[in-house]
């Protein structure tokens, strides 16, 4: 049976503090599993220490999860970047609803192969959901999305960016951080938050079908 498979791994995991990285990675996975519990056929499960896999009920939820992971990383100012593969493929065995282990199928094999091949590519997002036109639209949209978020200094601006994402009103954010509205308006423009809201909306709405 065909399912939406989401896999990801941490980029450059061997060059960072392993204990801190694994703690942050696990906290991120736990957050997503709790937030999207009703939409996960098989929960995101850490497999090789710096990788996870899961089976998602639909493409729209899978894209929302990817964005939620990125926004969680931003909100916590975590020094971590992930590569993602969203693949629609076959799983021959019964779906394990408790943990994403002990499942076999072409879809899982293909998703893992694609994730491995991405290690030679600068793009962090790959989509293959058996619709060439939609694949191209999503892939190009994710290129724009990555260009925006990878241009941010998360260590310096993570908290501010997260407030913009949550409130979507520079005036409210200005009050929360005790800065003038003019200062925060300029930061909002400099961070290209309007472009972020737009590309996020495009990605989510492309997969509503």
mmCIF file of C-alpha atoms in Angstrom:
data_model
loop_
_atom_site.group_PDB
_atom_site.id
_atom_site.type_symbol
_atom_site.label_atom_id
_atom_site.label_comp_id
_atom_site.label_asym_id
_atom_site.label_seq_id
_atom_site.Cartn_x
_atom_site.Cartn_y
_atom_site.Cartn_z
ATOM 1 C CA UNK A 1 0.000 0.000 0.000
ATOM 2 C CA UNK A 2 1.193 3.521 -0.829
ATOM 3 C CA UNK A 3 1.966 5.930 2.000
ATOM 4 C CA UNK A 4 3.641 9.293 2.625
ATOM 5 C CA UNK A 5 7.050 8.568 4.124
ATOM 6 C CA UNK A 6 9.068 11.326 5.768
ATOM 7 C CA UNK A 7 12.767 10.858 6.486
ATOM 8 C CA UNK A 8 15.377 13.353 7.635
ATOM 9 C CA UNK A 9 18.910 13.492 8.954
ATOM 10 C CA UNK A 10 21.087 16.055 10.690
ATOM 11 C CA UNK A 11 23.633 17.762 8.452
ATOM 12 C CA UNK A 12 27.194 17.628 9.778
ATOM 13 C CA UNK A 13 26.212 15.765 12.938
ATOM 14 C CA UNK A 14 29.739 14.456 13.475
ATOM 15 C CA UNK A 15 31.163 17.971 13.754
ATOM 16 C CA UNK A 16 28.988 19.071 16.693
ATOM 17 C CA UNK A 17 28.691 18.092 20.356
ATOM 18 C CA UNK A 18 26.977 14.707 20.128
ATOM 19 C CA UNK A 19 25.332 14.783 23.561
ATOM 20 C CA UNK A 20 23.794 18.230 23.083
ATOM 21 C CA UNK A 21 22.813 17.465 19.485
ATOM 22 C CA UNK A 22 20.996 14.245 20.363
ATOM 23 C CA UNK A 23 19.159 15.927 23.235
ATOM 24 C CA UNK A 24 17.983 18.756 20.974
ATOM 25 C CA UNK A 25 17.135 16.386 18.119
ATOM 26 C CA UNK A 26 15.083 14.170 20.422
ATOM 27 C CA UNK A 27 13.252 17.158 21.921
ATOM 28 C CA UNK A 28 12.324 18.279 18.412
ATOM 29 C CA UNK A 29 11.032 14.829 17.421
ATOM 30 C CA UNK A 30 9.062 14.519 20.664
ATOM 31 C CA UNK A 31 7.488 17.931 20.089
ATOM 32 C CA UNK A 32 6.330 16.982 16.588
ATOM 33 C CA UNK A 33 5.007 13.580 17.658
ATOM 34 C CA UNK A 34 2.949 15.237 20.367
ATOM 35 C CA UNK A 35 1.677 18.065 18.142
ATOM 36 C CA UNK A 36 0.712 15.814 15.221
ATOM 37 C CA UNK A 37 -0.175 12.638 17.091
ATOM 38 C CA UNK A 38 -3.528 12.164 15.348
ATOM 39 C CA UNK A 39 -1.981 12.623 11.883
ATOM 40 C CA UNK A 40 0.891 10.142 12.188
ATOM 41 C CA UNK A 41 0.284 6.615 10.942
ATOM 42 C CA UNK A 42 3.675 5.766 12.422
ATOM 43 C CA UNK A 43 5.419 8.363 14.626
ATOM 44 C CA UNK A 44 8.699 10.045 13.809
ATOM 45 C CA UNK A 45 11.275 7.619 15.154
ATOM 46 C CA UNK A 46 14.988 8.277 15.569
ATOM 47 C CA UNK A 47 16.741 5.417 13.792
ATOM 48 C CA UNK A 48 20.481 5.998 13.518
ATOM 49 C CA UNK A 49 21.054 8.618 16.180
ATOM 50 C CA UNK A 50 20.934 11.535 13.758
ATOM 51 C CA UNK A 51 18.076 10.379 11.492
ATOM 52 C CA UNK A 52 14.341 9.894 11.804
ATOM 53 C CA UNK A 53 11.591 8.315 9.764
ATOM 54 C CA UNK A 54 7.828 8.308 10.027
ATOM 55 C CA UNK A 55 4.674 7.608 8.040
ATOM 56 C CA UNK A 56 2.281 10.530 7.653
ATOM 57 C CA UNK A 57 -1.425 10.389 6.788
ATOM 58 C CA UNK A 58 -1.235 12.906 3.916
ATOM 59 C CA UNK A 59 1.085 15.225 1.992
ATOM 60 C CA UNK A 60 -0.335 18.381 3.543
ATOM 61 C CA UNK A 61 0.430 17.210 7.071
ATOM 62 C CA UNK A 62 3.903 16.096 5.993
ATOM 63 C CA UNK A 63 4.713 19.565 4.641
ATOM 64 C CA UNK A 64 3.292 21.161 7.792
ATOM 65 C CA UNK A 65 5.531 18.888 9.875
ATOM 66 C CA UNK A 66 8.639 19.896 7.924
ATOM 67 C CA UNK A 67 7.834 23.574 8.448
ATOM 68 C CA UNK A 68 6.996 22.983 12.121
ATOM 69 C CA UNK A 69 10.368 21.312 12.650
ATOM 70 C CA UNK A 70 12.163 24.265 11.085
ATOM 71 C CA UNK A 71 10.140 26.711 13.186
ATOM 72 C CA UNK A 72 10.859 24.713 16.342
ATOM 73 C CA UNK A 73 14.595 24.869 15.597
ATOM 74 C CA UNK A 74 14.286 28.627 15.069
ATOM 75 C CA UNK A 75 12.273 29.170 18.263
ATOM 76 C CA UNK A 76 14.899 27.364 20.356
ATOM 77 C CA UNK A 77 17.850 28.903 18.444
ATOM 78 C CA UNK A 78 19.221 25.396 17.886
ATOM 79 C CA UNK A 79 22.406 25.080 15.846
ATOM 80 C CA UNK A 80 21.085 22.255 13.682
ATOM 81 C CA UNK A 81 20.032 21.839 10.068
ATOM 82 C CA UNK A 82 18.179 18.867 8.630
ATOM 83 C CA UNK A 83 17.837 17.275 5.208
ATOM 84 C CA UNK A 84 14.363 15.983 4.376
ATOM 85 C CA UNK A 85 12.835 13.519 1.942
ATOM 86 C CA UNK A 86 9.079 13.289 1.501
ATOM 87 C CA UNK A 87 8.342 10.226 -0.622
ATOM 88 C CA UNK A 88 5.060 8.580 -1.603
ATOM 89 C CA UNK A 89 5.801 4.885 -1.902
ATOM 90 C CA UNK A 90 4.871 1.364 -0.989
ATOM 91 C CA UNK A 91 5.093 -0.238 2.430
ATOM 92 C CA UNK A 92 4.464 -3.978 2.243
ATOM 93 C CA UNK A 93 4.299 -4.797 5.927
ATOM 94 C CA UNK A 94 1.729 -3.671 8.467
ATOM 95 C CA UNK A 95 2.179 -0.072 9.628
ATOM 96 C CA UNK A 96 3.596 0.028 13.143
ATOM 97 C CA UNK A 97 1.534 2.717 14.876
ATOM 98 C CA UNK A 98 3.777 2.754 17.966
ATOM 99 C CA UNK A 99 7.224 3.152 16.441
ATOM 100 C CA UNK A 100 8.583 3.405 12.875
ATOM 101 C CA UNK A 101 10.462 0.102 13.024
ATOM 102 C CA UNK A 102 9.938 -3.360 11.557
ATOM 103 C CA UNK A 103 8.413 -2.094 8.319
ATOM 104 C CA UNK A 104 9.537 -3.050 4.837
ATOM 105 C CA UNK A 105 8.767 -1.849 1.347
ATOM 106 C CA UNK A 106 9.984 -0.147 -1.804
ATOM 107 C CA UNK A 107 8.924 3.237 -0.483
ATOM 108 C CA UNK A 108 11.150 3.050 2.581
ATOM 109 C CA UNK A 109 14.098 1.822 0.513
ATOM 110 C CA UNK A 110 13.654 4.586 -2.058
ATOM 111 C CA UNK A 111 13.262 7.307 0.572
ATOM 112 C CA UNK A 112 16.458 6.246 2.321
ATOM 113 C CA UNK A 113 18.340 6.093 -0.983
ATOM 114 C CA UNK A 114 17.210 9.605 -1.851
ATOM 115 C CA UNK A 115 18.255 10.869 1.578
ATOM 116 C CA UNK A 116 21.722 9.363 1.146
ATOM 117 C CA UNK A 117 22.082 10.906 -2.323
ATOM 118 C CA UNK A 118 21.237 14.352 -0.941
ATOM 119 C CA UNK A 119 24.515 14.404 0.998
ATOM 120 C CA UNK A 120 26.180 15.568 -2.218
ATOM 121 C CA UNK A 121 23.618 18.337 -2.775
ATOM 122 C CA UNK A 122 23.135 21.732 -1.164
ATOM 123 C CA UNK A 123 19.343 21.433 -1.211
ATOM 124 C CA UNK A 124 17.813 20.336 2.097
ATOM 125 C CA UNK A 125 14.339 19.406 0.858
ATOM 126 C CA UNK A 126 13.347 16.712 -1.630
ATOM 127 C CA UNK A 127 9.804 15.784 -2.611
ATOM 128 C CA UNK A 128 8.603 12.806 -4.660
ATOM 129 C CA UNK A 129 4.862 12.258 -4.381
ATOM 130 C CA UNK A 130 4.200 10.726 -7.828
ATOM 131 C CA UNK A 131 2.869 13.906 -9.416
ATOM 132 C CA UNK A 132 5.531 15.505 -11.591
ATOM 133 C CA UNK A 133 3.907 18.939 -11.822
ATOM 134 C CA UNK A 134 3.307 19.119 -8.069
ATOM 135 C CA UNK A 135 6.795 17.768 -7.354
ATOM 136 C CA UNK A 136 8.307 20.600 -9.391
ATOM 137 C CA UNK A 137 6.129 23.226 -7.707
ATOM 138 C CA UNK A 138 6.963 21.949 -4.228
ATOM 139 C CA UNK A 139 10.659 21.510 -4.982
ATOM 140 C CA UNK A 140 10.987 25.048 -6.354
ATOM 141 C CA UNK A 141 8.986 26.443 -3.443
ATOM 142 C CA UNK A 142 11.244 24.658 -0.965
ATOM 143 C CA UNK A 143 14.292 26.171 -2.706
ATOM 144 C CA UNK A 144 12.848 29.627 -1.995
ATOM 145 C CA UNK A 145 11.927 28.567 1.552
ATOM 146 C CA UNK A 146 15.456 27.288 2.225
ATOM 147 C CA UNK A 147 17.043 30.412 0.763
ATOM 148 C CA UNK A 148 15.067 32.516 3.239
ATOM 149 C CA UNK A 149 15.572 30.518 6.421
ATOM 150 C CA UNK A 150 19.206 29.614 5.774
ATOM 151 C CA UNK A 151 19.938 33.312 5.390
ATOM 152 C CA UNK A 152 18.829 34.000 8.956
ATOM 153 C CA UNK A 153 21.203 34.186 11.909
ATOM 154 C CA UNK A 154 19.255 31.926 14.248
ATOM 155 C CA UNK A 155 21.631 32.324 17.178
ATOM 156 C CA UNK A 156 21.151 36.099 17.114
ATOM 157 C CA UNK A 157 17.592 36.455 15.819
ATOM 158 C CA UNK A 158 15.849 33.155 16.555
ATOM 159 C CA UNK A 159 13.655 34.515 19.335
ATOM 160 C CA UNK A 160 12.629 37.574 17.321
ATOM 161 C CA UNK A 161 11.874 35.535 14.187
ATOM 162 C CA UNK A 162 9.792 33.122 16.235
ATOM 163 C CA UNK A 163 7.750 36.029 17.620
ATOM 164 C CA UNK A 164 7.156 37.338 14.100
ATOM 165 C CA UNK A 165 5.956 33.881 13.016
ATOM 166 C CA UNK A 166 3.616 33.533 15.998
ATOM 167 C CA UNK A 167 2.205 37.072 16.086
ATOM 168 C CA UNK A 168 2.521 38.203 12.444
ATOM 169 C CA UNK A 169 2.234 41.820 13.580
ATOM 170 C CA UNK A 170 5.356 43.915 14.106
ATOM 171 C CA UNK A 171 3.477 46.247 16.466
ATOM 172 C CA UNK A 172 2.686 43.408 18.873
ATOM 173 C CA UNK A 173 6.248 42.111 18.594
ATOM 174 C CA UNK A 174 7.640 45.584 19.321
ATOM 175 C CA UNK A 175 5.646 45.726 22.550
ATOM 176 C CA UNK A 176 6.792 42.239 23.559
ATOM 177 C CA UNK A 177 10.493 42.991 23.079
ATOM 178 C CA UNK A 178 10.264 46.569 24.399
ATOM 179 C CA UNK A 179 11.531 48.164 21.187
ATOM 180 C CA UNK A 180 10.066 50.948 19.085
ATOM 181 C CA UNK A 181 7.672 49.997 16.307
ATOM 182 C CA UNK A 182 9.991 51.635 13.812
ATOM 183 C CA UNK A 183 12.909 49.449 14.922
ATOM 184 C CA UNK A 184 10.895 46.231 14.713
ATOM 185 C CA UNK A 185 9.297 47.194 11.397
ATOM 186 C CA UNK A 186 12.791 47.587 9.960
ATOM 187 C CA UNK A 187 13.824 44.198 11.386
ATOM 188 C CA UNK A 188 10.720 42.581 9.914
ATOM 189 C CA UNK A 189 11.606 43.961 6.490
ATOM 190 C CA UNK A 190 15.273 43.028 6.832
ATOM 191 C CA UNK A 191 14.386 39.457 7.748
ATOM 192 C CA UNK A 192 11.944 39.275 4.794
ATOM 193 C CA UNK A 193 9.166 38.001 7.020
ATOM 194 C CA UNK A 194 6.437 38.858 4.500
ATOM 195 C CA UNK A 195 8.188 36.632 1.966
ATOM 196 C CA UNK A 196 8.426 33.906 4.595
ATOM 197 C CA UNK A 197 4.699 34.047 5.338
ATOM 198 C CA UNK A 198 3.972 33.895 1.602
ATOM 199 C CA UNK A 199 6.178 30.901 0.778
ATOM 200 C CA UNK A 200 4.949 29.046 3.858
ATOM 201 C CA UNK A 201 1.361 29.568 2.716
ATOM 202 C CA UNK A 202 2.210 28.424 -0.812
ATOM 203 C CA UNK A 203 3.845 25.211 0.436
ATOM 204 C CA UNK A 204 0.923 24.329 2.675
ATOM 205 C CA UNK A 205 -1.784 25.183 0.152
ATOM 206 C CA UNK A 206 -0.101 23.294 -2.692
ATOM 207 C CA UNK A 207 -0.694 20.053 -0.801
ATOM 208 C CA UNK A 208 -4.363 20.533 0.051
ATOM 209 C CA UNK A 209 -6.094 18.002 -2.214
#
